[in-house]
Short mmCIF file of C-alpha atoms in Angstrom, two decimals:
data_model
loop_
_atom_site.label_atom_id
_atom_site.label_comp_id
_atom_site.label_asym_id
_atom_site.label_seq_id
_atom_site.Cartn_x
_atom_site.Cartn_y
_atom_site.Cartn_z
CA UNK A 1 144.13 183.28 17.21
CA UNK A 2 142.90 180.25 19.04
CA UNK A 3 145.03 179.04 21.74
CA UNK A 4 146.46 175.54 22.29
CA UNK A 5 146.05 173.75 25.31
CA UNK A 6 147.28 170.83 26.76
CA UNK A 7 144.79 167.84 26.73
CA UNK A 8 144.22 167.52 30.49
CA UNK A 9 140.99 165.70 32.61
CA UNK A 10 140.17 166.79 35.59
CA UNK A 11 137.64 165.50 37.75
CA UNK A 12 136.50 165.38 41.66
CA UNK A 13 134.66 163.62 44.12
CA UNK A 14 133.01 164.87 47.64
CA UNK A 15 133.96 163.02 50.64
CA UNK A 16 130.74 163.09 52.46
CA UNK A 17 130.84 159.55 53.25
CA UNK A 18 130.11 156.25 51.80
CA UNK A 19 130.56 155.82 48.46
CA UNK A 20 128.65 153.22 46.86
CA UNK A 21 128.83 151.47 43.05
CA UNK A 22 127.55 154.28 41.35
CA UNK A 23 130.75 156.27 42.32
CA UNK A 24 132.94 152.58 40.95
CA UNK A 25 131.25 152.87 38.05
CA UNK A 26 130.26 156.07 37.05
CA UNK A 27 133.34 157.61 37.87
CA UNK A 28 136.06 155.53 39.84
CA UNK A 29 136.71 153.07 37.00
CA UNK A 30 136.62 155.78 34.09
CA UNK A 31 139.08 157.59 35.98
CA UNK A 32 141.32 154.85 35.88
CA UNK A 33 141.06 154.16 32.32
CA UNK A 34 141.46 157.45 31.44
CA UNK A 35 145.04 157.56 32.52
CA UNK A 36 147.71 157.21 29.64
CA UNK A 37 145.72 157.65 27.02
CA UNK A 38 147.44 161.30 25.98
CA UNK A 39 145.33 163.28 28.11
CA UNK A 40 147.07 164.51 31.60
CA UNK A 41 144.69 162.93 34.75
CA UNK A 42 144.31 164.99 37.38
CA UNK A 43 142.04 163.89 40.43
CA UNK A 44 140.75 165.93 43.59
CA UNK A 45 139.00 165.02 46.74
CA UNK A 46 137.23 168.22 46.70
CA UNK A 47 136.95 168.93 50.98
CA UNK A 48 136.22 172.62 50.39
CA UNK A 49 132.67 171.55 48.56
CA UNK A 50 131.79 169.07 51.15
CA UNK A 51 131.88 172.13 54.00
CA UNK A 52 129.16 173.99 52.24
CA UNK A 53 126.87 172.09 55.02
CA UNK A 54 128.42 171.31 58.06
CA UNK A 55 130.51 168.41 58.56
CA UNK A 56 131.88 166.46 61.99
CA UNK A 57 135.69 167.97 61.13
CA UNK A 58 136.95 163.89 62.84
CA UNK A 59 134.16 162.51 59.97
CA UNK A 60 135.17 164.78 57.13
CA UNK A 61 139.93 163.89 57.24
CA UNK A 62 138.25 160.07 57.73
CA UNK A 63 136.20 160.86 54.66
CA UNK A 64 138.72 162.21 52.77
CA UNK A 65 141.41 159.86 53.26
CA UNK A 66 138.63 157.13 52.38
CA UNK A 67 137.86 158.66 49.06
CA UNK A 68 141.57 158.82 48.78
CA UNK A 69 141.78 155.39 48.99
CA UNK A 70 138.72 154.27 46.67
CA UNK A 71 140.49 156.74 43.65
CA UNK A 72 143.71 153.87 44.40
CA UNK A 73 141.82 150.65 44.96
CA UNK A 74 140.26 151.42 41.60
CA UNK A 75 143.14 152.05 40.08
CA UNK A 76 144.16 155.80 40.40
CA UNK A 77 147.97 155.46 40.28
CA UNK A 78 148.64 158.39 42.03
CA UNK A 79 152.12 158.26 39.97
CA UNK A 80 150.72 158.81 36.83
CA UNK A 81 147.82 160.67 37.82
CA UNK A 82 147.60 163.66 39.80
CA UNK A 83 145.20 162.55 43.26
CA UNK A 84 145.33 165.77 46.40
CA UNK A 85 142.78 167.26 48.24
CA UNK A 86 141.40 170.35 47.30
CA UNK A 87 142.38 172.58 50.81
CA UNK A 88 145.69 171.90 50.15
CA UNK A 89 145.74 173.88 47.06
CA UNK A 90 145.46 177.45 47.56
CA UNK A 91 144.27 178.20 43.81
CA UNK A 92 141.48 176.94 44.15
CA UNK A 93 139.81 179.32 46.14
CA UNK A 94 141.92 182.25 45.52
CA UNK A 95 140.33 181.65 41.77
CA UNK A 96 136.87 180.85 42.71
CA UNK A 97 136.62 184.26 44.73
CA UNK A 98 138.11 186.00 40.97
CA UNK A 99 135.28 184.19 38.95
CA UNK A 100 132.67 185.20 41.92
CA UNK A 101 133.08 188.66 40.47
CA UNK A 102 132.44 186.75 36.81
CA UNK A 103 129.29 185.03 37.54
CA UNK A 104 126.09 186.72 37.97
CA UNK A 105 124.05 185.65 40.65
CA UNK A 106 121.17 184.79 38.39
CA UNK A 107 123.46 182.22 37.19
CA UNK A 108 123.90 180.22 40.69
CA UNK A 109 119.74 180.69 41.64
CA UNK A 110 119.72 178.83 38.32
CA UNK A 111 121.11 175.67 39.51
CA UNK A 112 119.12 172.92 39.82
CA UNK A 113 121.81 171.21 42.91
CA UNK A 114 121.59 174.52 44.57
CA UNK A 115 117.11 174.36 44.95
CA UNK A 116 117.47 171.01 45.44
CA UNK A 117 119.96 171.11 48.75
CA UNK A 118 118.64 174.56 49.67
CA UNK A 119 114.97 173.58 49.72
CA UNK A 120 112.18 175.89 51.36
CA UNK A 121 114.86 177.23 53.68
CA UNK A 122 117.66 178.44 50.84
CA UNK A 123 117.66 182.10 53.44
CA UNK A 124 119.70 179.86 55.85
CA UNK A 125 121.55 177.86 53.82
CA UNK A 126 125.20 178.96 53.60
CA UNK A 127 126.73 181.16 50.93
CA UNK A 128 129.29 178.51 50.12
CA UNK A 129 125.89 176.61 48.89
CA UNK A 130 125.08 179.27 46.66
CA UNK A 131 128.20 180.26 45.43
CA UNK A 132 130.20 176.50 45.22
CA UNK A 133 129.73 176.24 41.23
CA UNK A 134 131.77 179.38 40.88
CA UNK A 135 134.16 177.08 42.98
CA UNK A 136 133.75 174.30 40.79
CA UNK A 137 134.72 176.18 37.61
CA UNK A 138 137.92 177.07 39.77
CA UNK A 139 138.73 173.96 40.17
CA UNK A 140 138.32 172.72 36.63
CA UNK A 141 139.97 176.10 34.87
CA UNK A 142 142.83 176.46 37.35
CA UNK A 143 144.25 173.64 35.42
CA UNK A 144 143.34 174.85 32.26
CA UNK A 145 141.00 171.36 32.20
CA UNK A 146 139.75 170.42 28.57
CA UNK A 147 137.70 167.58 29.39
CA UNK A 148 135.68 166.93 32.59
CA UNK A 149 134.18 163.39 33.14
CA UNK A 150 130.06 164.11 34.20
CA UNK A 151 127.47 162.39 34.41
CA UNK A 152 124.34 163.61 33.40
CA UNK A 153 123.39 165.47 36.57
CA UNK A 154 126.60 167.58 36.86
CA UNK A 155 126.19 168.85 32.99
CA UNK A 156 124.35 172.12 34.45
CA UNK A 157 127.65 172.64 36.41
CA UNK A 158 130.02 172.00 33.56
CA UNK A 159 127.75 174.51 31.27
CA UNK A 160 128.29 177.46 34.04
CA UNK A 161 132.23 176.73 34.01
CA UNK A 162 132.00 177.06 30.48
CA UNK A 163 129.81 180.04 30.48
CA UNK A 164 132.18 181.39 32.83
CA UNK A 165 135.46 180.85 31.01
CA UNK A 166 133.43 182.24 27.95
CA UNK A 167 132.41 185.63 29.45
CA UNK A 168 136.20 185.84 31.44
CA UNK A 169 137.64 185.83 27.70
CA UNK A 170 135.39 188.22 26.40
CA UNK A 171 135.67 191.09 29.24
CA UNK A 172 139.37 190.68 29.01
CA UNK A 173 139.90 190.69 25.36
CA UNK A 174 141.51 186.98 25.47
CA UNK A 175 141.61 183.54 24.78
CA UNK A 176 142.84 182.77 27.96
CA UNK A 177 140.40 179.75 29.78
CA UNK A 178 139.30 176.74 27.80
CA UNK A 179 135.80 175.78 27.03
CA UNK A 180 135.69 172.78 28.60
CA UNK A 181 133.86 169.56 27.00
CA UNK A 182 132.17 167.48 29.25
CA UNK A 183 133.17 163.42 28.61
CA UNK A 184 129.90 161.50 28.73
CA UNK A 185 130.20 157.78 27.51
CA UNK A 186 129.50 153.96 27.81
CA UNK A 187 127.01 151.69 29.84
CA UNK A 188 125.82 152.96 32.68
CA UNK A 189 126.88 156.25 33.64
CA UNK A 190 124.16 156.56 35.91
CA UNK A 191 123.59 153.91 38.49
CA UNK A 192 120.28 153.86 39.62
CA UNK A 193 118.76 152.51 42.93
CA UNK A 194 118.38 149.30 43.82
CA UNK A 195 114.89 149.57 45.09
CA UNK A 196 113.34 152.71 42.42
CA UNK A 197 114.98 152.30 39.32
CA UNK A 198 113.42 155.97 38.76
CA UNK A 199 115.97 157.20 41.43
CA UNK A 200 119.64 157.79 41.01
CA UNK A 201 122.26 155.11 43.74
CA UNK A 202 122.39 157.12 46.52
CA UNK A 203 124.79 157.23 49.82
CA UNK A 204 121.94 159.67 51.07
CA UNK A 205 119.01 157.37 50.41
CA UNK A 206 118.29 156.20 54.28
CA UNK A 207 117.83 152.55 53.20
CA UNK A 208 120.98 150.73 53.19
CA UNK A 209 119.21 148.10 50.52
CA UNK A 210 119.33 150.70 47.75
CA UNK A 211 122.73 150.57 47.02
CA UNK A 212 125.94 148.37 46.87
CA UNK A 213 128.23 150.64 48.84
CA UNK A 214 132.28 149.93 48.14
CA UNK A 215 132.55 148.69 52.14
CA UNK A 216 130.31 145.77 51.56
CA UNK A 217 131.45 142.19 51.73
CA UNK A 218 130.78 139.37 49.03
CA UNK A 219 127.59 137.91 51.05
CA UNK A 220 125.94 141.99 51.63
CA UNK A 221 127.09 142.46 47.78
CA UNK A 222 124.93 139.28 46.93
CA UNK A 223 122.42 139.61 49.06
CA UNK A 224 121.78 143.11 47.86
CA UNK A 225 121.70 141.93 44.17
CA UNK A 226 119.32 139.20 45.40
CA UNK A 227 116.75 141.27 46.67
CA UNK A 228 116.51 143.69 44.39
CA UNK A 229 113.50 145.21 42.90
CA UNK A 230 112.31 143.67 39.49
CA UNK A 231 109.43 142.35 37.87
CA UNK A 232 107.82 139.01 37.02
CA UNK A 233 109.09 139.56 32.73
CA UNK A 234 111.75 137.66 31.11
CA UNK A 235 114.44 139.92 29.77
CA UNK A 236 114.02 140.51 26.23
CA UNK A 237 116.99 140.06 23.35
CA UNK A 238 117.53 143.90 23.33
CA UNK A 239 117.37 146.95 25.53
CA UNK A 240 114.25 148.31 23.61
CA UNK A 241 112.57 145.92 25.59
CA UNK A 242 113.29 147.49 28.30
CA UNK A 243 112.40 150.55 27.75
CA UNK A 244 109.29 150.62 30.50
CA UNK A 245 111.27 148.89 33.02
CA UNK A 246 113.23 150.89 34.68
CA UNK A 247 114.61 148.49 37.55
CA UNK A 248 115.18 145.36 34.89
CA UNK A 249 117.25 148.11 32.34
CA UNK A 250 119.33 148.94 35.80
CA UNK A 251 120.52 145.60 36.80
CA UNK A 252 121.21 144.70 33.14
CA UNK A 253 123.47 147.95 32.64
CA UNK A 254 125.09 147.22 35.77
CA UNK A 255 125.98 143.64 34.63
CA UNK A 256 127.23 145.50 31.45
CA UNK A 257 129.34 147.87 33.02
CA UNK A 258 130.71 145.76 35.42
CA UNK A 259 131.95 142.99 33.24
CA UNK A 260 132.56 145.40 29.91
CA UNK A 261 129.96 144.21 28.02
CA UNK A 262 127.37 145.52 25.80
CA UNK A 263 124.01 145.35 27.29
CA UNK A 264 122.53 144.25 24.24
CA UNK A 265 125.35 141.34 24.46
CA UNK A 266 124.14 140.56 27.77
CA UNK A 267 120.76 140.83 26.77
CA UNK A 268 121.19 138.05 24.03
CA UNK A 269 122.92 135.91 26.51
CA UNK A 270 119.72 136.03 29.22
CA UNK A 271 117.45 136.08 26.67
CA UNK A 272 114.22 134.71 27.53
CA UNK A 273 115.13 134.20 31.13
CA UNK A 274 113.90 135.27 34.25
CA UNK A 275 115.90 137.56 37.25
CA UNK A 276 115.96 133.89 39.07
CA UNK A 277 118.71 133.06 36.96
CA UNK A 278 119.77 136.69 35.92
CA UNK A 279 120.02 137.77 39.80
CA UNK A 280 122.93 135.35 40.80
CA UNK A 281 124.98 135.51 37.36
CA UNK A 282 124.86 139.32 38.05
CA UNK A 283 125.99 138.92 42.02
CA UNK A 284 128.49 136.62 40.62
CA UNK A 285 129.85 139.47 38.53
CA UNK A 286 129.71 141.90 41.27
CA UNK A 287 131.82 140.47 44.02
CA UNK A 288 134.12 139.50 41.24
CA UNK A 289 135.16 143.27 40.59
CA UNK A 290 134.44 144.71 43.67
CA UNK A 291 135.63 142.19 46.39
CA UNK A 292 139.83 143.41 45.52
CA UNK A 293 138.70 147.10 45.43
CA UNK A 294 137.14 146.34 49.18
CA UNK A 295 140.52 144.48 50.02
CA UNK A 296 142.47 147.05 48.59
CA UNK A 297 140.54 150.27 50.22
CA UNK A 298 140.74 148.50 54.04
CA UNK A 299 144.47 147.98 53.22
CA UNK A 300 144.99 151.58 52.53
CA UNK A 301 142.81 152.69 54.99
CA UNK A 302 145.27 150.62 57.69
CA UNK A 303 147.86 153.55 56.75
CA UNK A 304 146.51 157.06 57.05
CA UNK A 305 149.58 158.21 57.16
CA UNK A 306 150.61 156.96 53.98
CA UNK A 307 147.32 158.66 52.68
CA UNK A 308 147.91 161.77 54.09
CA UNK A 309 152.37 161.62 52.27
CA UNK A 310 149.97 160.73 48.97
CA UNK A 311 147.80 163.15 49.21
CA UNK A 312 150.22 166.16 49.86
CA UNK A 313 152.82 165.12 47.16
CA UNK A 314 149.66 165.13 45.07
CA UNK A 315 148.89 168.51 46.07
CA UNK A 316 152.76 169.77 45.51
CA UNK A 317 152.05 168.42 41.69
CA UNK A 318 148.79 170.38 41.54
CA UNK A 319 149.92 173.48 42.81
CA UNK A 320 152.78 173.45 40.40
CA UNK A 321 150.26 173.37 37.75
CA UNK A 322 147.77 175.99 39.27
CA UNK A 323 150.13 178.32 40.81
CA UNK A 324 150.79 180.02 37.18
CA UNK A 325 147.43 179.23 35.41
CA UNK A 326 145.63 181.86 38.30
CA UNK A 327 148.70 184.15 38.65
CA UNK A 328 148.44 185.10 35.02
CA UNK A 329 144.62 185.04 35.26
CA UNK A 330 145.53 188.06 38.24
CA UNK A 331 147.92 190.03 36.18
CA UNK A 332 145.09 189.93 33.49
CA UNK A 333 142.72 191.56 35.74
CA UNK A 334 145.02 194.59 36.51
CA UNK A 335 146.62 192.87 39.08
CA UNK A 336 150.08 193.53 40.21
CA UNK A 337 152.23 190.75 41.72
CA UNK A 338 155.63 191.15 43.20
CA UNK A 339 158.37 190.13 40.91
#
């Protein structure tokens, strides 16, 4: 017998500083519009990931209670939606150390995030490192998550929760975990850089000029925009045009995304032009949406207290939710918990 769960999201985002509109759009806004639509939203700023290297402890509350504030200023009602950070919830560590005896280590040399962060030197990176998607499926399955918002470079992570959910079930004899589906959709889900439009937006990229980060004012946001890499084409009527330029398809999806078009809509609209006129319509655009979330994050921001109330009623919801999911994943194991 298959069992029922309730339709829940769950997502996360690191606070490792600076989050740029790649974050807005890739995940921030679909968070947001996510919520009410029959599916419970629950939201984490996931603090225990972001210690798997070593962070300034003064950098990494600021950092949190910044993320914090850009789920809100996009939206997030933290009323409607769950929104905590992850430390404050016991389960999720309590069940990523149960699925650590799950995985198979093969699994986690597997990951692409893991040789990519580890590099040459993977002997001295931490454990945590290594061992942080076994977190990650904690953190999705100790809500009993059926849907998990990726982009395309977190699919290998999503897979592993769902292999282990999969293999959980089948040692134990039950249908206890969900197999989670990942929720890929719409214009640009991936928010390339500003300067490479081979390269994913990055807050890591050492040039400031790649990205549009959430901080910026109207005249960086523009300026940005302005100087951005294209090429000497007009756009073409439809995105198969673009197909061998990489920077011109970026700026296009952003416009998309960013004022809920199609791109081919946009596309038909430009038509023919060049990025001198394409360039301002699309800075236009841009300090249009993000200019309130700015407003809004500084005015949070003022208030850390008020971030911090937020944040642990958030984590008093989550918990509530959690607490039960991992006991019974315990007693399951041949665990035996005081009644």
């Amino acid at each position: 017998m298959t069992t029922s769960f309730t339709p829940r999201i769950f997502s996360g985002i690191q606070p490792s500083g600076g989050l740029t509109l790649g974050n807005y759009l890739g995940a921030l806004k679909r968070f947001a519009e996510y919520q009410g639509n029959g599916s419970e939203t629950i939201y984490c700023v996931v603090d225990l990931h972001a210690i798997t290297v070593w962070q300034d402890p003064e950098k990494l509350r600021h950092n949190t209670r910044e993320v914090a504030a850009a789920f809100m200023a996009a939206g997030v009602d933290p009323e409607i939606s769950v929104l905590f950070n992850q430390s404050q919830v016991a389960q999720h560590a309590e069940l990523a150390w149960l699925f650590n005896t799950v995985a198979r280590v093969g699994w986690m040399y597997r990951m692409t995030q893991f040789k990519d962060k580890a590099g040459k030197n993977s002997e001295n990176s931490s454990l945590g490192l290594l061992a942080y998607p076994s977190l990650m499926a904690a953190d999705i399955l100790a809500y009993h998550a059926t849907a998990v918002p990726v982009g395309e470079d977190q699919k290998q992570h999503l897979e592993l929760t769902r292999d282990i959910a999969a293999k959980f079930n089948h040692d134990y004899g039950v249908d206890f975990f969900p197999i989670t589906n990942p929720l890929i959709e719409g214009t640009a889900t991936r928010v390339m850089s500003l300067r490479d439009g081979s390269k994913k937006m990055s807050k890591s990229d050492p040039s400031d000029a790649t990205r549009i980060n959430l901080t910026d004012d109207a005249d960086a946001i523009a300026q940005k925009i302005r100087k951005a890499r294209t090429d000497a084409e007009p756009l073409p009527g439809t995105m198969e045009g673009l197909k061998d330029r990489p920077e011109a398809r970026n700026l296009v999806n952003i416009y998309a995304a960013l004022s809920g078009e199609g791109a081919d809509q946009v596309l038909a609209r430009f038509e023919g032009q060049g990025f001198g006129a394409f360039k301002p319509a699309l800075a236009e655009v841009a300090v249009e949406v993000l200019a309130p979330i700015t407003a809004r994050m500084t005015q949070f921001m003022a208030d850390p207290a008020e971030i911090d109330r937020i944040l642990g009623h958030g984590a008093d919801r989550a918990r509530a939710i959690a607490e039960p999911i991992v006991e019974r994943a315990k007693e399951i194991m041949g665990m035996i918990r005081s009644r």
